Amino acid sequence: MKFGGSSVADAERIRRVAEIVKGNLGRKPVLVLSAMGDTTDHLLEAAEKALKGRTVSINRIEELHLKTIRDLKIDAAAYEIRPLLEELRSLLMGICLIRELTGKTRDYLVSFGERLSVRLATAYFQSLGQKARAVDAWDAGFVSDSNFTMADLDPVSWETIPAAILPLIEEGVLPVVTGFIAKDKTGNITTLGRGGSDLSATMIASACKADEVQVWKDVDGILTADPRIVKNARPVEAVTYEEATELAFFGSQVLHPRAMQPCMKTNTPVLVKNSYNVNAPGTRIVSALTRKALPVQTITFRQDVTLVDIVSSRMLGQYGFLAEVFSVFARHGISVDMVATSEVSISLTLDAAHNLDAVKKELEKIASVEIRAGKAIVTIIGDVRRSSEILHRSFGVCTDLGVQVQMISQGASKVNISFIVNDTQAVKIVRGLHENFFGAAEAKI
Ligand code: ASP
Ligand code: MG
């Protein structure tokens, strides 16, 4: 059972978690917790300030944790919470003095969020008479590579995790494990990328052969669209691992992009639930769907995308041209998202965050290149066996809205149809598509 930051944001939320867990104790759960509320962001902000040589302050973080401890009437002294806060303060002081923040230090720094939250929640569970134990990821068998801020789990974790966790379960202990973090083989603290607690949870569940993973969020599951944009967005009953993965990549923050990988190996089902609305059925994520009534499951989009158009007559009948183009991106460490090719051109998309001058110069040696920022990828996740219907209806919507589609790609994953439009048009299109595939807002009220 994984509870995200907003599910453990304060004393009230942690009490709720305890109730939810209590109802599931018979199933011998393992808990995975994120940092409380926005603590990870606050830690990063504190580091930025320290880096600029401004004051070292952990007031916001300290107040949140100490207030929660008071509200829950637990004893902070017994659970290493104050020493951890002291260590955090010293670390920030170090950053302030050295004026340097490497990936390695950054991971060490943000690890405090999860280490604090599991200790605090465990102290509360114990005060309720539960045999709970706070377990740092490295004591739960999480071994990663040394790719700081975005580490991958080492395959040995498939053995070390059950070896650490299963004996606790045998003893009747409720393990409360830090999400998001791990240690590399030399003992440095690493993180699995933002939102990484999902991966921590699915990894424990898969490696320990659990019946299911419950991911507790602050929304009713995976929705047909972002509810901030589409008012009548509603939860989807079930999606496949592939669909959930595509969603994570294309703008929806529901799950960590790599979270489905362990489950795909073991077919462990995932249930996304809302800790603010326990009675909502949530969304199941499974290996295959038994029934698929609608052609489309969900519509999502990502803004701030850059479109690169590469045209060369050298491509005609040639081999190796694509390899040459992609090797330029590889050398600059830039990951390409969508690709479409014709006989003489390649269009591809990138996140906007890159400085592309050098790339453009290199590519211009072999082709003419046009780079256009300010684009958005609109992605339709659905049953691509019905792609003609989906495309027909989607382009109908674009035509009605007077929007020109600038690139289109139908993923080989067979669940994703994406197209590029101008950033400013994305919201309008998502609303139009949602209305077409799921019905008008008025009809639901
Ligand atoms: N606390 C980390 C974050 O905010 C990890 C997580 O919540 O999954 O990204
Ligand atoms: Mg979080």
Short mmCIF file of C-alpha atoms and ligand atoms in Angstrom, two decimals:
data_model
loop_
_atom_site.label_atom_id
_atom_site.label_comp_id
_atom_site.label_asym_id
_atom_site.label_seq_id
_atom_site.Cartn_x
_atom_site.Cartn_y
_atom_site.Cartn_z
CA MET A 1 0.00 0.00 0.00
CA LYS A 2 1.62 3.21 -1.16
CA PHE A 3 0.51 6.59 0.14
CA GLY A 4 1.67 9.67 -1.75
CA GLY A 5 2.64 13.04 -0.29
CA SER A 6 -0.87 14.49 -0.12
CA SER A 7 -2.14 11.31 1.59
CA VAL A 8 0.31 11.89 4.47
CA ALA A 9 0.27 15.70 4.36
CA ASP A 10 -0.77 16.31 8.00
CA ALA A 11 -2.03 14.64 11.18
CA GLU A 12 -5.56 14.32 9.85
CA ARG A 13 -4.38 12.58 6.70
CA ILE A 14 -2.10 10.24 8.65
CA ARG A 15 -5.02 9.24 10.89
CA ARG A 16 -6.94 8.43 7.73
CA VAL A 17 -4.06 6.30 6.46
CA ALA A 18 -4.03 4.39 9.75
CA GLU A 19 -7.75 3.63 9.33
CA ILE A 20 -7.32 2.48 5.75
CA VAL A 21 -4.41 0.27 6.73
CA LYS A 22 -6.28 -1.15 9.71
CA GLY A 23 -9.01 -2.37 7.41
CA ASN A 24 -6.40 -4.24 5.37
CA LEU A 25 -4.21 -5.70 8.14
CA GLY A 26 -5.57 -9.18 7.47
CA ARG A 27 -3.93 -9.06 4.05
CA LYS A 28 -0.49 -8.44 5.59
CA PRO A 29 0.34 -5.16 3.90
CA VAL A 30 3.67 -3.43 3.44
CA LEU A 31 3.43 0.36 3.50
CA VAL A 32 5.41 2.67 1.27
CA LEU A 33 5.24 6.37 2.08
CA SER A 34 6.24 9.55 0.28
CA ALA A 35 7.50 12.66 2.01
CA MET A 36 4.76 14.66 3.75
CA GLY A 37 2.92 17.09 1.47
CA ASP A 38 5.29 19.25 -0.56
CA THR A 39 8.32 18.46 1.58
CA THR A 40 10.42 17.30 -1.39
CA ASP A 41 9.83 20.64 -3.14
CA HIS A 42 10.58 22.53 0.07
CA LEU A 43 13.84 20.62 0.51
CA LEU A 44 14.89 21.53 -3.01
CA GLU A 45 13.97 25.17 -2.44
CA ALA A 46 15.98 25.25 0.77
CA ALA A 47 18.95 23.82 -1.14
CA GLU A 48 18.64 26.50 -3.85
CA LYS A 49 18.70 29.20 -1.18
CA ALA A 50 21.65 27.63 0.60
CA LEU A 51 23.44 27.37 -2.74
CA LYS A 52 23.07 31.10 -3.32
CA GLY A 53 24.58 31.65 0.11
CA ARG A 54 21.33 32.91 1.55
CA THR A 55 20.07 31.81 4.95
CA VAL A 56 19.92 28.18 5.84
CA SER A 57 16.37 27.55 6.98
CA ILE A 58 14.35 24.41 7.44
CA ASN A 59 11.58 26.18 9.31
CA ARG A 60 8.76 25.14 7.03
CA ILE A 61 9.85 21.50 7.05
CA GLU A 62 10.56 21.44 10.76
CA GLU A 63 7.28 23.13 11.68
CA LEU A 64 5.22 20.74 9.57
CA HIS A 65 6.81 17.67 11.15
CA LEU A 66 6.84 18.95 14.73
CA LYS A 67 3.26 20.19 14.49
CA THR A 68 2.14 16.82 13.14
CA ILE A 69 3.95 15.08 15.97
CA ARG A 70 2.13 17.29 18.49
CA ASP A 71 -1.23 16.80 16.75
CA LEU A 72 -0.79 13.02 16.73
CA LYS A 73 0.37 13.11 20.35
CA ILE A 74 3.43 10.99 19.68
CA ASP A 75 6.89 11.18 21.14
CA ALA A 76 9.37 12.66 18.68
CA ALA A 77 12.38 11.84 20.81
CA ALA A 78 12.02 8.12 20.40
CA TYR A 79 12.10 8.07 16.64
CA GLU A 80 15.21 9.90 15.50
CA ILE A 81 13.19 12.77 14.12
CA ARG A 82 15.13 15.56 15.83
CA PRO A 83 18.56 14.09 14.98
CA LEU A 84 17.43 13.80 11.37
CA LEU A 85 16.37 17.45 11.33
CA GLU A 86 19.77 18.39 12.81
CA GLU A 87 21.59 16.36 10.16
CA LEU A 88 19.51 18.09 7.49
CA ARG A 89 20.42 21.51 8.86
CA SER A 90 24.11 20.63 8.83
CA LEU A 91 23.89 19.38 5.28
CA LEU A 92 22.30 22.63 4.13
CA MET A 93 25.03 24.52 5.97
CA GLY A 94 27.56 22.48 4.03
CA ILE A 95 25.88 23.32 0.73
CA CYS A 96 25.84 26.98 1.75
CA LEU A 97 29.58 26.92 2.52
CA ILE A 98 30.74 24.96 -0.50
CA ARG A 99 28.22 26.59 -2.86
CA GLU A 100 27.89 23.35 -4.73
CA LEU A 101 24.96 20.98 -5.19
CA THR A 102 25.81 17.82 -7.08
CA GLY A 103 23.25 15.15 -7.97
CA LYS A 104 24.69 13.03 -5.21
CA THR A 105 24.21 15.71 -2.57
CA ARG A 106 20.78 16.54 -3.92
CA ASP A 107 19.65 12.92 -3.46
CA TYR A 108 21.09 12.78 0.05
CA LEU A 109 19.19 15.99 0.78
CA VAL A 110 15.75 15.01 -0.54
CA SER A 111 16.01 11.61 1.17
CA PHE A 112 15.21 13.35 4.45
CA GLY A 113 11.59 13.84 3.39
CA GLU A 114 10.81 10.14 3.19
CA ARG A 115 13.02 9.23 6.14
CA LEU A 116 11.10 11.69 8.32
CA SER A 117 7.65 10.68 7.11
CA VAL A 118 8.08 6.93 7.73
CA ARG A 119 9.41 7.54 11.26
CA LEU A 120 6.60 9.87 12.10
CA ALA A 121 3.86 7.62 10.73
CA THR A 122 5.38 4.54 12.36
CA ALA A 123 5.46 6.28 15.74
CA TYR A 124 1.77 7.00 15.30
CA PHE A 125 0.90 3.41 14.28
CA GLN A 126 2.81 2.17 17.32
CA SER A 127 0.90 4.57 19.56
CA LEU A 128 -2.23 2.79 18.32
CA GLY A 129 -0.76 -0.51 19.47
CA GLN A 130 0.31 -1.73 16.04
CA LYS A 131 3.55 -3.65 15.59
CA ALA A 132 4.93 -1.29 12.96
CA ARG A 133 8.56 -0.65 12.01
CA ALA A 134 10.07 2.20 10.00
CA VAL A 135 12.41 0.81 7.35
CA ASP A 136 14.76 2.93 5.23
CA ALA A 137 14.87 1.72 1.62
CA TRP A 138 18.45 0.47 1.99
CA ASP A 139 17.39 -1.71 4.91
CA ALA A 140 14.51 -2.96 2.78
CA GLY A 141 16.86 -4.28 0.08
CA PHE A 142 16.71 -1.40 -2.41
CA VAL A 143 19.96 -1.38 -4.38
CA SER A 144 20.29 1.02 -7.32
CA ASP A 145 22.85 2.17 -9.86
CA SER A 146 24.64 5.50 -9.27
CA ASN A 147 22.62 7.56 -11.72
CA PHE A 148 21.83 10.21 -9.12
CA THR A 149 18.43 11.95 -9.25
CA MET A 150 17.15 9.29 -11.68
CA ALA A 151 18.55 5.98 -10.46
CA ASP A 152 17.45 2.59 -11.71
CA LEU A 153 17.09 -0.37 -9.42
CA ASP A 154 19.76 -3.04 -9.66
CA PRO A 155 18.36 -6.49 -10.56
CA VAL A 156 19.78 -7.84 -7.29
CA SER A 157 16.89 -5.97 -5.60
CA TRP A 158 14.59 -8.76 -6.80
CA GLU A 159 16.29 -10.95 -4.18
CA THR A 160 17.38 -8.46 -1.52
CA ILE A 161 13.92 -6.88 -1.12
CA PRO A 162 11.99 -10.07 -0.27
CA ALA A 163 14.91 -11.20 1.89
CA ALA A 164 14.51 -8.02 3.96
CA ILE A 165 10.72 -7.64 3.92
CA LEU A 166 9.29 -11.15 4.18
CA PRO A 167 10.83 -11.95 7.60
CA LEU A 168 9.15 -8.82 9.01
CA ILE A 169 5.80 -9.97 7.63
CA GLU A 170 6.41 -13.41 9.16
CA GLU A 171 6.96 -11.74 12.54
CA GLY A 172 3.64 -9.97 12.21
CA VAL A 173 5.30 -6.58 11.81
CA LEU A 174 3.89 -3.85 9.58
CA PRO A 175 6.88 -2.57 7.58
CA VAL A 176 6.69 1.16 6.78
CA VAL A 177 9.19 1.71 3.99
CA THR A 178 10.55 4.95 2.53
CA GLY A 179 9.50 5.40 -1.09
CA PHE A 180 11.61 7.18 -3.72
CA ILE A 181 15.07 6.44 -2.32
CA ALA A 182 17.71 3.69 -2.46
CA LYS A 183 21.47 3.28 -2.09
CA ASP A 184 24.00 2.41 -4.75
CA LYS A 185 26.52 -0.39 -4.27
CA THR A 186 29.03 1.91 -2.60
CA GLY A 187 26.45 3.11 -0.08
CA ASN A 188 25.55 6.52 -1.53
CA ILE A 189 21.91 7.55 -1.20
CA THR A 190 20.13 7.77 -4.58
CA THR A 191 16.60 8.65 -5.73
CA LEU A 192 14.46 6.99 -8.39
CA GLY A 193 13.26 10.25 -9.98
CA ARG A 194 10.38 12.52 -8.91
CA GLY A 195 7.31 10.53 -7.98
CA GLY A 196 9.53 7.48 -7.52
CA SER A 197 7.60 6.07 -4.55
CA ASP A 198 5.25 4.40 -7.03
CA LEU A 199 8.17 2.39 -8.35
CA SER A 200 9.28 1.57 -4.79
CA ALA A 201 5.82 0.14 -4.11
CA THR A 202 5.42 -1.84 -7.32
CA MET A 203 8.93 -3.22 -6.87
CA ILE A 204 8.24 -4.46 -3.35
CA ALA A 205 4.93 -5.96 -4.43
CA SER A 206 6.36 -7.72 -7.48
CA ALA A 207 9.51 -8.96 -5.76
CA CYS A 208 7.53 -10.23 -2.75
CA LYS A 209 4.82 -11.75 -4.98
CA ALA A 210 2.06 -9.72 -3.36
CA ASP A 211 -1.58 -10.13 -4.38
CA GLU A 212 -1.80 -6.52 -5.48
CA VAL A 213 -0.33 -3.03 -5.12
CA GLN A 214 -2.59 -0.27 -3.89
CA VAL A 215 -1.46 3.20 -4.87
CA TRP A 216 -3.32 5.74 -2.74
CA LYS A 217 -3.57 9.19 -4.34
CA ASP A 218 -5.70 12.30 -4.02
CA VAL A 219 -7.76 11.60 -7.14
CA ASP A 220 -10.33 8.90 -7.89
CA GLY A 221 -7.89 6.90 -10.02
CA ILE A 222 -6.86 7.41 -13.63
CA LEU A 223 -9.24 9.91 -15.17
CA THR A 224 -10.45 10.34 -18.75
CA ALA A 225 -8.70 13.74 -18.78
CA ASP A 226 -7.13 16.27 -16.42
CA PRO A 227 -10.06 17.43 -14.24
CA ARG A 228 -8.56 20.92 -14.01
CA ILE A 229 -9.17 21.24 -17.74
CA VAL A 230 -12.14 19.03 -18.43
CA LYS A 231 -14.90 19.46 -15.86
CA ASN A 232 -16.65 16.18 -16.46
CA ALA A 233 -13.51 14.04 -16.54
CA ARG A 234 -14.29 10.74 -14.84
CA PRO A 235 -12.34 7.74 -13.57
CA VAL A 236 -11.51 4.90 -15.91
CA GLU A 237 -12.38 1.47 -14.52
CA ALA A 238 -9.35 -0.40 -15.81
CA VAL A 239 -6.30 0.21 -17.99
CA THR A 240 -3.39 -2.00 -19.06
CA TYR A 241 0.20 -1.61 -17.86
CA GLU A 242 1.09 -0.26 -21.32
CA GLU A 243 -1.67 2.33 -21.19
CA ALA A 244 -0.65 3.43 -17.70
CA THR A 245 2.97 3.75 -18.83
CA GLU A 246 2.05 5.82 -21.88
CA LEU A 247 -0.02 8.05 -19.63
CA ALA A 248 2.84 8.61 -17.25
CA PHE A 249 5.09 9.66 -20.13
CA PHE A 250 2.58 11.93 -21.78
CA GLY A 251 1.82 14.52 -19.20
CA SER A 252 -0.41 12.82 -16.69
CA GLN A 253 1.17 12.78 -13.26
CA VAL A 254 -0.82 9.80 -12.00
CA LEU A 255 2.05 7.34 -11.90
CA HIS A 256 5.82 7.26 -12.21
CA PRO A 257 6.82 6.30 -15.79
CA ARG A 258 8.83 3.27 -14.73
CA ALA A 259 6.41 2.10 -12.05
CA MET A 260 4.76 -0.53 -14.24
CA GLN A 261 7.99 -2.31 -15.16
CA PRO A 262 8.19 -4.68 -12.16
CA CYS A 263 4.47 -5.50 -12.36
CA MET A 264 4.74 -6.36 -16.05
CA LYS A 265 7.25 -9.07 -15.17
CA THR A 266 5.08 -10.67 -12.51
CA ASN A 267 1.56 -9.64 -13.63
CA THR A 268 0.95 -8.06 -10.24
CA PRO A 269 -2.25 -6.01 -10.47
CA VAL A 270 -2.25 -2.37 -9.38
CA LEU A 271 -5.20 -0.57 -7.85
CA VAL A 272 -5.15 3.25 -7.87
CA LYS A 273 -7.34 4.56 -5.06
CA ASN A 274 -8.26 7.93 -3.57
CA SER A 275 -7.42 8.33 0.12
CA TYR A 276 -9.78 11.33 0.23
CA ASN A 277 -12.63 9.25 -1.19
CA VAL A 278 -12.16 5.69 -0.02
CA ASN A 279 -15.46 4.46 -1.39
CA ALA A 280 -14.66 5.37 -4.98
CA PRO A 281 -13.80 2.12 -6.80
CA GLY A 282 -10.52 3.49 -8.24
CA THR A 283 -8.76 2.30 -11.37
CA ARG A 284 -7.28 -1.18 -11.87
CA ILE A 285 -4.08 -1.57 -13.86
CA VAL A 286 -3.75 -5.08 -15.24
CA SER A 287 -1.96 -7.01 -17.98
CA ALA A 288 -5.00 -7.36 -20.25
CA LEU A 289 -8.52 -5.98 -20.33
CA THR A 290 -11.46 -8.30 -20.61
CA ARG A 291 -13.83 -5.72 -22.01
CA LYS A 292 -13.30 -2.45 -23.80
CA ALA A 293 -16.50 -0.71 -24.66
CA LEU A 294 -15.15 2.71 -25.65
CA PRO A 295 -12.51 3.26 -28.31
CA VAL A 296 -10.72 5.77 -26.07
CA GLN A 297 -9.64 5.36 -22.46
CA THR A 298 -8.14 8.75 -21.70
CA ILE A 299 -6.92 11.93 -23.34
CA THR A 300 -3.84 13.71 -22.11
CA PHE A 301 -1.42 16.34 -23.29
CA ARG A 302 1.99 17.78 -22.67
CA GLN A 303 2.91 21.40 -23.29
CA ASP A 304 6.19 23.17 -23.88
CA VAL A 305 7.35 20.78 -26.57
CA THR A 306 9.82 21.58 -29.35
CA LEU A 307 9.31 20.26 -32.88
CA VAL A 308 12.36 19.59 -35.05
CA ASP A 309 11.96 19.19 -38.82
CA ILE A 310 14.87 17.67 -40.69
CA VAL A 311 14.73 17.54 -44.49
CA SER A 312 17.34 16.05 -46.79
CA SER A 313 17.26 14.61 -50.27
CA ARG A 314 20.20 12.47 -49.16
CA MET A 315 17.71 10.32 -47.33
CA LEU A 316 16.25 9.01 -50.60
CA GLY A 317 17.09 5.32 -50.84
CA GLN A 318 19.98 5.77 -48.41
CA TYR A 319 20.91 3.73 -45.41
CA GLY A 320 22.38 5.10 -42.21
CA PHE A 321 20.83 8.55 -42.46
CA LEU A 322 18.45 8.09 -39.55
CA ALA A 323 21.27 6.62 -37.48
CA GLU A 324 23.37 9.71 -38.21
CA VAL A 325 20.58 12.05 -37.17
CA PHE A 326 19.86 10.20 -33.94
CA SER A 327 23.51 9.92 -33.05
CA VAL A 328 23.63 13.73 -32.95
CA PHE A 329 20.89 13.77 -30.33
CA ALA A 330 22.53 10.92 -28.45
CA ARG A 331 25.87 12.76 -28.30
CA HIS A 332 24.12 15.76 -26.78
CA GLY A 333 22.26 13.60 -24.27
CA ILE A 334 18.86 14.68 -25.59
CA SER A 335 15.98 12.25 -25.47
CA VAL A 336 13.63 12.24 -28.44
CA ASP A 337 9.92 11.61 -27.77
CA MET A 338 7.83 11.39 -30.93
CA VAL A 339 9.14 10.59 -34.38
CA ALA A 340 7.54 10.63 -37.85
CA THR A 341 9.44 10.06 -41.08
CA SER A 342 8.81 10.26 -44.80
CA GLU A 343 11.19 9.42 -47.62
CA VAL A 344 12.97 12.77 -47.37
CA SER A 345 12.17 14.15 -43.94
CA ILE A 346 12.10 13.41 -40.25
CA SER A 347 10.02 15.24 -37.70
CA LEU A 348 10.66 14.68 -34.05
CA THR A 349 9.80 16.22 -30.72
CA LEU A 350 11.86 17.10 -27.66
CA ASP A 351 11.20 18.62 -24.29
CA ALA A 352 11.73 22.35 -24.55
CA ALA A 353 14.34 22.45 -21.82
CA HIS A 354 17.34 22.03 -24.13
CA ASN A 355 19.75 24.46 -25.65
CA LEU A 356 19.60 23.32 -29.25
CA ASP A 357 22.08 25.61 -31.02
CA ALA A 358 24.88 23.06 -31.09
CA VAL A 359 22.53 20.30 -32.24
CA LYS A 360 21.23 22.48 -35.05
CA LYS A 361 24.73 23.27 -36.25
CA GLU A 362 25.68 19.60 -36.39
CA LEU A 363 22.49 18.53 -38.12
CA GLU A 364 22.86 21.27 -40.70
CA LYS A 365 25.96 19.52 -42.01
CA ILE A 366 23.70 16.78 -43.35
CA ALA A 367 20.26 18.31 -43.78
CA SER A 368 18.19 21.46 -43.56
CA VAL A 369 16.78 21.89 -40.11
CA GLU A 370 13.91 23.85 -38.67
CA ILE A 371 13.29 24.04 -34.93
CA ARG A 372 9.97 25.31 -33.66
CA ALA A 373 9.17 25.77 -29.97
CA GLY A 374 5.78 26.32 -28.35
CA LYS A 375 4.15 23.07 -29.36
CA ALA A 376 2.04 20.58 -27.44
CA ILE A 377 1.59 16.82 -27.79
CA VAL A 378 -2.00 15.69 -27.47
CA THR A 379 -2.16 11.97 -26.75
CA ILE A 380 -5.11 9.67 -27.03
CA ILE A 381 -4.74 6.40 -25.15
CA GLY A 382 -7.12 3.81 -26.43
CA ASP A 383 -7.84 0.77 -28.51
CA VAL A 384 -5.69 1.28 -31.57
CA ARG A 385 -7.46 -1.61 -33.30
CA ARG A 386 -10.09 1.09 -33.70
CA SER A 387 -7.57 3.65 -34.91
CA SER A 388 -9.50 4.63 -38.05
CA GLU A 389 -12.51 5.58 -35.98
CA ILE A 390 -10.35 7.41 -33.44
CA LEU A 391 -8.48 9.33 -36.14
CA HIS A 392 -11.65 10.15 -38.04
CA ARG A 393 -13.35 11.58 -34.97
CA SER A 394 -10.21 13.36 -33.73
CA PHE A 395 -9.55 15.11 -37.01
CA GLY A 396 -13.22 16.02 -37.18
CA VAL A 397 -12.76 17.80 -33.86
CA CYS A 398 -9.60 19.56 -35.12
CA THR A 399 -11.36 20.64 -38.31
CA ASP A 400 -14.34 21.99 -36.38
CA LEU A 401 -12.01 23.95 -34.11
CA GLY A 402 -9.96 25.22 -37.05
CA VAL A 403 -6.78 23.64 -35.73
CA GLN A 404 -3.99 22.41 -38.00
CA VAL A 405 -2.31 19.19 -36.89
CA GLN A 406 1.45 19.51 -37.46
CA MET A 407 2.62 15.96 -36.95
CA ILE A 408 1.02 12.69 -36.08
CA SER A 409 2.31 9.43 -34.77
CA GLN A 410 0.64 6.18 -33.89
CA GLY A 411 2.76 4.37 -31.36
CA ALA A 412 3.78 0.80 -32.02
CA SER A 413 2.76 0.15 -28.42
CA LYS A 414 -0.71 0.04 -29.98
CA VAL A 415 -2.29 2.14 -27.29
CA ASN A 416 -1.21 5.65 -28.20
CA ILE A 417 -2.12 8.07 -30.97
CA SER A 418 -0.37 11.41 -30.60
CA PHE A 419 -0.39 14.60 -32.57
CA ILE A 420 1.32 17.95 -32.39
CA VAL A 421 -0.51 21.25 -32.30
CA ASN A 422 0.37 24.75 -31.19
CA ASP A 423 0.69 25.01 -27.42
CA THR A 424 -2.05 27.62 -27.22
CA GLN A 425 -4.56 25.26 -28.85
CA ALA A 426 -3.95 22.20 -26.69
CA VAL A 427 -6.55 22.86 -23.99
CA LYS A 428 -9.25 23.64 -26.54
CA ILE A 429 -8.55 20.41 -28.40
CA VAL A 430 -8.46 18.23 -25.30
CA ARG A 431 -11.88 19.62 -24.30
CA GLY A 432 -13.23 19.06 -27.81
CA LEU A 433 -11.91 15.49 -27.97
CA HIS A 434 -13.25 14.69 -24.51
CA GLU A 435 -16.68 15.91 -25.48
CA ASN A 436 -16.60 13.88 -28.68
CA PHE A 437 -15.48 10.62 -27.06
CA PHE A 438 -17.06 10.86 -23.62
CA GLY A 439 -20.04 13.17 -24.08
CA ALA A 440 -20.83 16.78 -23.33
CA ALA A 441 -20.45 18.20 -19.83
CA GLU A 442 -24.12 19.20 -19.63
CA ALA A 443 -25.29 15.65 -20.25
CA LYS A 444 -23.57 14.51 -17.05
CA ILE A 445 -25.05 17.14 -14.70
N1 ASP B 1 8.59 12.67 -2.50
C1 ASP B 1 9.04 12.40 -3.84
C2 ASP B 1 8.47 13.43 -4.79
O1 ASP B 1 7.73 14.30 -4.38
C3 ASP B 1 8.72 11.03 -4.27
C4 ASP B 1 7.25 10.68 -4.36
O2 ASP B 1 6.40 11.41 -3.87
O3 ASP B 1 6.94 9.65 -4.95
O4 ASP B 1 8.78 13.38 -5.95
MG MG B 2 5.49 13.78 -3.73
#
